[in-house]
PDB file of C-alpha atoms and ligand atoms in Angstrom:
ATOM      1  CA  MET A 180      60.536  65.955  26.758  1.00  0.00           C
ATOM      2  CA  ASN A 181      58.168  63.590  28.567  1.00  0.00           C
ATOM      3  CA  GLU A 182      56.296  61.592  25.915  1.00  0.00           C
ATOM      4  CA  ALA A 183      53.265  61.205  28.184  1.00  0.00           C
ATOM      5  CA  ILE A 184      52.568  64.951  28.127  1.00  0.00           C
ATOM      6  CA  LEU A 185      50.273  66.632  25.656  1.00  0.00           C
ATOM      7  CA  ILE A 186      49.850  70.417  25.735  1.00  0.00           C
ATOM      8  CA  LYS A 187      46.563  71.584  24.227  1.00  0.00           C
ATOM      9  CA  GLN A 188      46.225  75.277  23.468  1.00  0.00           C
ATOM     10  CA  PHE A 189      42.939  77.110  22.782  1.00  0.00           C
ATOM     11  CA  GLU A 190      42.774  80.699  21.598  1.00  0.00           C
ATOM     12  CA  LEU A 191      39.527  82.126  22.989  1.00  0.00           C
ATOM     13  CA  GLY A 192      37.844  85.444  23.593  1.00  0.00           C
ATOM     14  CA  THR A 193      38.137  89.003  22.409  1.00  0.00           C
ATOM     15  CA  LEU A 194      41.506  89.550  24.106  1.00  0.00           C
ATOM     16  CA  LYS A 195      43.141  86.607  22.310  1.00  0.00           C
ATOM     17  CA  ASN A 196      43.677  84.629  25.496  1.00  0.00           C
ATOM     18  CA  PHE A 197      45.396  81.282  25.362  1.00  0.00           C
ATOM     19  CA  ILE A 198      43.832  78.644  27.606  1.00  0.00           C
ATOM     20  CA  HIS A 199      46.041  75.595  28.087  1.00  0.00           C
ATOM     21  CA  LEU A 200      45.519  72.002  29.101  1.00  0.00           C
ATOM     22  CA  ILE A 201      48.361  69.859  30.424  1.00  0.00           C
ATOM     23  CA  CYS A 202      47.318  66.296  29.609  1.00  0.00           C
ATOM     24  CA  ASN A 203      48.701  62.985  30.832  1.00  0.00           C
ATOM     25  CA  LYS A 204      48.169  60.741  27.808  1.00  0.00           C
ATOM     26  CA  GLU A 205      48.774  57.586  29.862  1.00  0.00           C
ATOM     27  CA  THR A 206      46.327  58.193  32.715  1.00  0.00           C
ATOM     28  CA  LYS A 207      43.954  60.411  30.649  1.00  0.00           C
ATOM     29  CA  ASP A 208      44.030  63.035  33.403  1.00  0.00           C
ATOM     30  CA  LEU A 209      44.518  66.715  32.733  1.00  0.00           C
ATOM     31  CA  VAL A 210      44.587  70.146  34.331  1.00  0.00           C
ATOM     32  CA  VAL A 211      42.985  73.274  32.862  1.00  0.00           C
ATOM     33  CA  ILE A 212      45.015  76.462  33.139  1.00  0.00           C
ATOM     34  CA  ASP A 213      43.226  79.829  33.215  1.00  0.00           C
ATOM     35  CA  PRO A 214      39.741  78.731  32.062  1.00  0.00           C
ATOM     36  CA  ALA A 215      37.915  81.693  30.519  1.00  0.00           C
ATOM     37  CA  TRP A 216      35.715  82.942  27.688  1.00  0.00           C
ATOM     38  CA  ASP A 217      34.316  79.732  26.201  1.00  0.00           C
ATOM     39  CA  ILE A 218      34.060  76.915  28.716  1.00  0.00           C
ATOM     40  CA  ASP A 219      31.912  74.781  26.404  1.00  0.00           C
ATOM     41  CA  THR A 220      34.741  74.523  23.872  1.00  0.00           C
ATOM     42  CA  ILE A 221      37.080  73.291  26.612  1.00  0.00           C
ATOM     43  CA  ARG A 222      34.532  70.816  27.985  1.00  0.00           C
ATOM     44  CA  ASP A 223      33.764  69.466  24.520  1.00  0.00           C
ATOM     45  CA  TRP A 224      37.416  68.815  23.752  1.00  0.00           C
ATOM     46  CA  VAL A 225      37.931  67.056  27.082  1.00  0.00           C
ATOM     47  CA  GLU A 226      34.896  64.857  26.506  1.00  0.00           C
ATOM     48  CA  GLU A 227      35.686  64.048  22.882  1.00  0.00           C
ATOM     49  CA  ASN A 228      39.206  63.030  23.809  1.00  0.00           C
ATOM     50  CA  ASN A 229      38.164  60.955  26.831  1.00  0.00           C
ATOM     51  CA  TYR A 230      40.098  62.905  29.441  1.00  0.00           C
ATOM     52  CA  ARG A 231      39.232  63.642  33.079  1.00  0.00           C
ATOM     53  CA  ILE A 232      39.704  67.126  34.516  1.00  0.00           C
ATOM     54  CA  LYS A 233      41.616  66.756  37.792  1.00  0.00           C
ATOM     55  CA  ALA A 234      42.247  70.384  38.688  1.00  0.00           C
ATOM     56  CA  ILE A 235      42.155  73.982  37.566  1.00  0.00           C
ATOM     57  CA  LEU A 236      45.372  76.004  37.844  1.00  0.00           C
ATOM     58  CA  LEU A 237      45.394  79.805  37.752  1.00  0.00           C
ATOM     59  CA  THR A 238      48.455  81.777  36.654  1.00  0.00           C
ATOM     60  CA  HIS A 239      47.117  85.018  38.095  1.00  0.00           C
ATOM     61  CA  GLY A 240      43.963  86.817  39.156  1.00  0.00           C
ATOM     62  CA  HIS A 241      43.068  88.993  36.165  1.00  0.00           C
ATOM     63  CA  ALA A 242      39.511  88.487  34.961  1.00  0.00           C
ATOM     64  CA  ASP A 243      40.390  87.578  31.378  1.00  0.00           C
ATOM     65  CA  HIS A 244      42.234  84.511  32.723  1.00  0.00           C
ATOM     66  CA  ILE A 245      39.871  83.324  35.430  1.00  0.00           C
ATOM     67  CA  GLU A 246      36.359  84.452  34.546  1.00  0.00           C
ATOM     68  CA  GLY A 247      35.314  80.931  33.474  1.00  0.00           C
ATOM     69  CA  TYR A 248      36.483  78.835  36.399  1.00  0.00           C
ATOM     70  CA  LYS A 249      33.182  79.024  38.299  1.00  0.00           C
ATOM     71  CA  LYS A 250      31.261  77.887  35.228  1.00  0.00           C
ATOM     72  CA  LEU A 251      33.654  74.956  34.815  1.00  0.00           C
ATOM     73  CA  LEU A 252      33.127  74.049  38.491  1.00  0.00           C
ATOM     74  CA  GLU A 253      29.398  73.671  37.811  1.00  0.00           C
ATOM     75  CA  THR A 254      30.147  70.434  35.967  1.00  0.00           C
ATOM     76  CA  HIS A 255      33.577  69.515  37.374  1.00  0.00           C
ATOM     77  CA  ASP A 256      33.974  69.693  41.161  1.00  0.00           C
ATOM     78  CA  VAL A 257      37.761  69.962  41.238  1.00  0.00           C
ATOM     79  CA  PRO A 258      40.306  71.986  43.212  1.00  0.00           C
ATOM     80  CA  VAL A 259      41.353  75.401  41.896  1.00  0.00           C
ATOM     81  CA  TYR A 260      44.995  76.180  42.631  1.00  0.00           C
ATOM     82  CA  ILE A 261      46.234  79.749  42.954  1.00  0.00           C
ATOM     83  CA  SER A 262      49.108  81.285  44.870  1.00  0.00           C
ATOM     84  CA  LYS A 263      48.238  82.484  48.360  1.00  0.00           C
ATOM     85  CA  VAL A 264      49.625  85.936  47.595  1.00  0.00           C
ATOM     86  CA  GLU A 265      47.404  86.267  44.537  1.00  0.00           C
ATOM     87  CA  ALA A 266      44.272  84.947  46.258  1.00  0.00           C
ATOM     88  CA  ASP A 267      44.772  87.386  49.121  1.00  0.00           C
ATOM     89  CA  PHE A 268      45.388  90.329  46.766  1.00  0.00           C
ATOM     90  CA  TYR A 269      42.319  89.713  44.609  1.00  0.00           C
ATOM     91  CA  ASN A 270      40.071  88.260  47.356  1.00  0.00           C
ATOM     92  CA  ILE A 271      39.627  84.983  45.520  1.00  0.00           C
ATOM     93  CA  GLU A 272      37.948  82.460  47.794  1.00  0.00           C
ATOM     94  CA  GLY A 273      35.463  79.616  47.801  1.00  0.00           C
ATOM     95  CA  LYS A 274      35.218  75.984  48.763  1.00  0.00           C
ATOM     96  CA  ASN A 275      37.253  74.762  45.771  1.00  0.00           C
ATOM     97  CA  ILE A 276      40.049  77.322  46.101  1.00  0.00           C
ATOM     98  CA  VAL A 277      43.394  75.865  47.189  1.00  0.00           C
ATOM     99  CA  THR A 278      46.032  78.455  47.990  1.00  0.00           C
ATOM    100  CA  VAL A 279      49.670  77.430  47.706  1.00  0.00           C
ATOM    101  CA  GLU A 280      53.006  78.830  48.740  1.00  0.00           C
ATOM    102  CA  ALA A 281      55.797  79.504  46.247  1.00  0.00           C
ATOM    103  CA  ASP A 282      57.325  76.530  44.431  1.00  0.00           C
ATOM    104  CA  TYR A 283      54.480  74.101  45.084  1.00  0.00           C
ATOM    105  CA  GLN A 284      54.525  70.909  43.059  1.00  0.00           C
ATOM    106  CA  TYR A 285      51.371  69.227  41.734  1.00  0.00           C
ATOM    107  CA  ASP A 286      51.327  65.562  40.696  1.00  0.00           C
ATOM    108  CA  LEU A 287      49.350  64.827  37.522  1.00  0.00           C
ATOM    109  CA  GLY A 288      49.345  61.035  37.701  1.00  0.00           C
ATOM    110  CA  GLY A 289      53.130  60.824  37.904  1.00  0.00           C
ATOM    111  CA  ILE A 290      53.871  63.967  35.904  1.00  0.00           C
ATOM    112  CA  PRO A 291      55.184  66.691  38.222  1.00  0.00           C
ATOM    113  CA  ILE A 292      53.957  70.221  37.541  1.00  0.00           C
ATOM    114  CA  ASP A 293      56.139  72.845  39.187  1.00  0.00           C
ATOM    115  CA  PHE A 294      54.535  76.131  40.217  1.00  0.00           C
ATOM    116  CA  ILE A 295      57.152  78.836  39.644  1.00  0.00           C
ATOM    117  CA  PRO A 296      56.446  82.144  41.383  1.00  0.00           C
ATOM    118  CA  THR A 297      56.805  84.999  38.869  1.00  0.00           C
ATOM    119  CA  PRO A 298      55.560  88.224  40.454  1.00  0.00           C
ATOM    120  CA  GLY A 299      55.770  91.402  38.400  1.00  0.00           C
ATOM    121  CA  HIS A 300      52.638  91.492  36.255  1.00  0.00           C
ATOM    122  CA  THR A 301      50.673  90.821  39.459  1.00  0.00           C
ATOM    123  CA  PRO A 302      51.868  90.255  43.060  1.00  0.00           C
ATOM    124  CA  GLY A 303      51.365  86.496  43.132  1.00  0.00           C
ATOM    125  CA  GLY A 304      51.552  85.404  39.517  1.00  0.00           C
ATOM    126  CA  GLN A 305      53.000  82.013  38.743  1.00  0.00           C
ATOM    127  CA  CYS A 306      54.040  79.894  35.783  1.00  0.00           C
ATOM    128  CA  PHE A 307      53.553  76.136  35.462  1.00  0.00           C
ATOM    129  CA  LEU A 308      56.350  73.850  34.275  1.00  0.00           C
ATOM    130  CA  ALA A 309      55.764  70.256  33.212  1.00  0.00           C
ATOM    131  CA  GLY A 310      58.348  68.181  31.378  1.00  0.00           C
ATOM    132  CA  GLY A 311      60.012  71.155  29.732  1.00  0.00           C
ATOM    133  CA  HIS A 312      56.746  72.923  28.833  1.00  0.00           C
ATOM    134  CA  LEU A 313      56.270  76.304  30.530  1.00  0.00           C
ATOM    135  CA  ILE A 314      52.766  77.774  30.725  1.00  0.00           C
ATOM    136  CA  ALA A 315      53.691  81.401  31.276  1.00  0.00           C
ATOM    137  CA  GLY A 316      50.406  83.277  31.698  1.00  0.00           C
ATOM    138  CA  ASP A 317      51.041  87.000  31.319  1.00  0.00           C
ATOM    139  CA  THR A 318      54.616  86.826  32.589  1.00  0.00           C
ATOM    140  CA  LEU A 319      55.974  86.105  29.106  1.00  0.00           C
ATOM    141  CA  PHE A 320      54.604  86.614  25.645  1.00  0.00           C
ATOM    142  CA  ILE A 321      56.433  85.686  22.465  1.00  0.00           C
ATOM    143  CA  ASP A 322      58.849  88.604  22.049  1.00  0.00           C
ATOM    144  CA  GLY A 323      57.150  90.399  24.932  1.00  0.00           C
ATOM    145  CA  CYS A 324      56.180  90.306  28.582  1.00  0.00           C
ATOM    146  CA  GLY A 325      53.209  91.358  30.680  1.00  0.00           C
ATOM    147  CA  ARG A 326      52.507  94.915  31.718  1.00  0.00           C
ATOM    148  CA  CYS A 327      53.821  96.057  35.086  1.00  0.00           C
ATOM    149  CA  ASP A 328      51.966  99.373  35.356  1.00  0.00           C
ATOM    150  CA  MET A 329      48.636  98.081  36.652  1.00  0.00           C
ATOM    151  CA  VAL A 330      47.720  97.842  40.341  1.00  0.00           C
ATOM    152  CA  GLY A 331      50.002  95.271  41.951  1.00  0.00           C
ATOM    153  CA  GLY A 332      52.490  95.333  39.100  1.00  0.00           C
ATOM    154  CA  ASP A 333      56.209  95.769  39.765  1.00  0.00           C
ATOM    155  CA  PRO A 334      58.864  95.982  37.029  1.00  0.00           C
ATOM    156  CA  VAL A 335      61.719  95.141  39.428  1.00  0.00           C
ATOM    157  CA  LYS A 336      59.987  91.919  40.454  1.00  0.00           C
ATOM    158  CA  MET A 337      59.255  91.193  36.792  1.00  0.00           C
ATOM    159  CA  PHE A 338      62.942  91.539  35.944  1.00  0.00           C
ATOM    160  CA  ASN A 339      63.807  89.046  38.662  1.00  0.00           C
ATOM    161  CA  SER A 340      61.072  86.655  37.594  1.00  0.00           C
ATOM    162  CA  ILE A 341      62.245  86.633  33.987  1.00  0.00           C
ATOM    163  CA  HIS A 342      66.003  86.897  34.385  1.00  0.00           C
ATOM    164  CA  ASN A 343      66.578  85.036  37.643  1.00  0.00           C
ATOM    165  CA  ARG A 344      63.905  82.336  37.387  1.00  0.00           C
ATOM    166  CA  LEU A 345      62.607  81.690  33.889  1.00  0.00           C
ATOM    167  CA  MET A 346      65.814  82.341  31.959  1.00  0.00           C
ATOM    168  CA  LYS A 347      67.632  79.880  34.246  1.00  0.00           C
ATOM    169  CA  LEU A 348      65.481  77.042  32.876  1.00  0.00           C
ATOM    170  CA  PRO A 349      67.000  74.826  30.144  1.00  0.00           C
ATOM    171  CA  ASP A 350      67.208  76.508  26.730  1.00  0.00           C
ATOM    172  CA  SER A 351      65.043  73.743  25.270  1.00  0.00           C
ATOM    173  CA  THR A 352      62.096  74.827  27.469  1.00  0.00           C
ATOM    174  CA  MET A 353      59.011  75.524  25.339  1.00  0.00           C
ATOM    175  CA  ILE A 354      57.210  78.727  26.341  1.00  0.00           C
ATOM    176  CA  TYR A 355      53.429  78.980  25.981  1.00  0.00           C
ATOM    177  CA  PRO A 356      52.236  82.567  26.536  1.00  0.00           C
ATOM    178  CA  GLY A 357      48.918  83.758  27.964  1.00  0.00           C
ATOM    179  CA  HIS A 358      47.867  85.685  24.866  1.00  0.00           C
ATOM    180  CA  TYR A 359      48.100  85.256  21.084  1.00  0.00           C
ATOM    181  CA  TYR A 360      50.017  88.474  20.461  1.00  0.00           C
ATOM    182  CA  HIS A 361      52.547  87.128  17.936  1.00  0.00           C
ATOM    183  CA  GLU A 362      52.354  84.875  14.895  1.00  0.00           C
ATOM    184  CA  LYS A 363      54.162  82.174  16.866  1.00  0.00           C
ATOM    185  CA  ARG A 364      51.905  80.406  19.358  1.00  0.00           C
ATOM    186  CA  CYS A 365      54.893  79.137  21.400  1.00  0.00           C
ATOM    187  CA  ASP A 366      58.667  79.245  21.179  1.00  0.00           C
ATOM    188  CA  THR A 367      61.779  77.853  22.823  1.00  0.00           C
ATOM    189  CA  LEU A 368      63.601  79.742  25.538  1.00  0.00           C
ATOM    190  CA  ALA A 369      66.712  79.577  23.334  1.00  0.00           C
ATOM    191  CA  ASN A 370      64.950  81.483  20.552  1.00  0.00           C
ATOM    192  CA  GLN A 371      63.370  83.957  22.941  1.00  0.00           C
ATOM    193  CA  LYS A 372      66.753  84.783  24.446  1.00  0.00           C
ATOM    194  CA  LYS A 373      67.728  86.019  20.968  1.00  0.00           C
ATOM    195  CA  THR A 374      64.582  87.962  20.051  1.00  0.00           C
ATOM    196  CA  ASN A 375      62.588  88.913  23.177  1.00  0.00           C
ATOM    197  CA  PRO A 376      63.502  92.530  24.006  1.00  0.00           C
ATOM    198  CA  TYR A 377      62.755  91.939  27.697  1.00  0.00           C
ATOM    199  CA  MET A 378      65.238  89.084  27.817  1.00  0.00           C
ATOM    200  CA  LEU A 379      67.787  91.077  25.843  1.00  0.00           C
ATOM    201  CA  ALA A 380      67.470  93.896  28.418  1.00  0.00           C
ATOM    202  CA  ASP A 381      69.762  92.156  30.887  1.00  0.00           C
ATOM    203  CA  LYS A 382      70.374  95.107  33.198  1.00  0.00           C
ATOM    204  CA  LEU A 383      67.647  96.037  35.650  1.00  0.00           C
ATOM    205  CA  GLU A 384      67.600  99.710  34.688  1.00  0.00           C
ATOM    206  CA  ASP A 385      67.371  98.886  30.962  1.00  0.00           C
ATOM    207  CA  PHE A 386      64.540  96.468  31.625  1.00  0.00           C
ATOM    208  CA  VAL A 387      62.581  98.944  33.724  1.00  0.00           C
ATOM    209  CA  ALA A 388      63.095 101.733  31.173  1.00  0.00           C
ATOM    210  CA  ARG A 389      61.774  99.481  28.412  1.00  0.00           C
ATOM    211  CA  ARG A 390      58.822  98.176  30.402  1.00  0.00           C
ATOM    212  CA  MET A 391      57.939 101.474  32.094  1.00  0.00           C
ATOM    213  CA  PRO A 392      58.912 104.207  29.606  1.00  0.00           C
ATOM    214  CA  SER A 393      57.035 106.809  31.639  1.00  0.00           C
ATOM    215  CA  LEU A 394      59.613 106.371  34.425  1.00  0.00           C
ATOM    216  CA  ALA A 395      62.648 106.703  32.151  1.00  0.00           C
TER     217      ALA A 395
HETATM  218 FE1  FE2 B 664      46.992  89.673  33.193  1.00  0.00          FE
END
């Protein structure tokens, strides 16, 4: 683990969203991931801890994850990164919006943040990986994963995202989900491989049947 990284996690809103900050303790720069619900709480923490917001990163386009980014832009004129596929699908645009292709890498003052494409919950969803910390949005929950039955969802793509991308990361990777749906607020990939039913479903048809019971 990179000692310069601090992950700050807020649980905000009526849907138990997790909003995350990836902080560079050495440069005092940070990025805000999925700002929503209570922007003042995020701003206050940043100010009290003497950090600078460098960018906003969006895992996906659902309102409960992005509804606060415009309010945050009122005080912090920073770029807002989202995948091109997602921005096109949800018509997300504006002068601060930066659309990126798959596997973009952002530099947070010397700390690389890898953007991992993880379609399945939405067409252009992505996770953010920094120094062994994975901000997973709605792709992974603790002992769960995001729904694939909403518009733009695809359980086959979700299987690939989880089994062929995220589960190939080192077992020590710490997973931070997009919602507080479990008593654990984060967990290692090693633990999740033992208890997450969507990781245990290692055949595509088993995964789809579990995620989309109406199709089984
Ligand atoms: Fe979502």
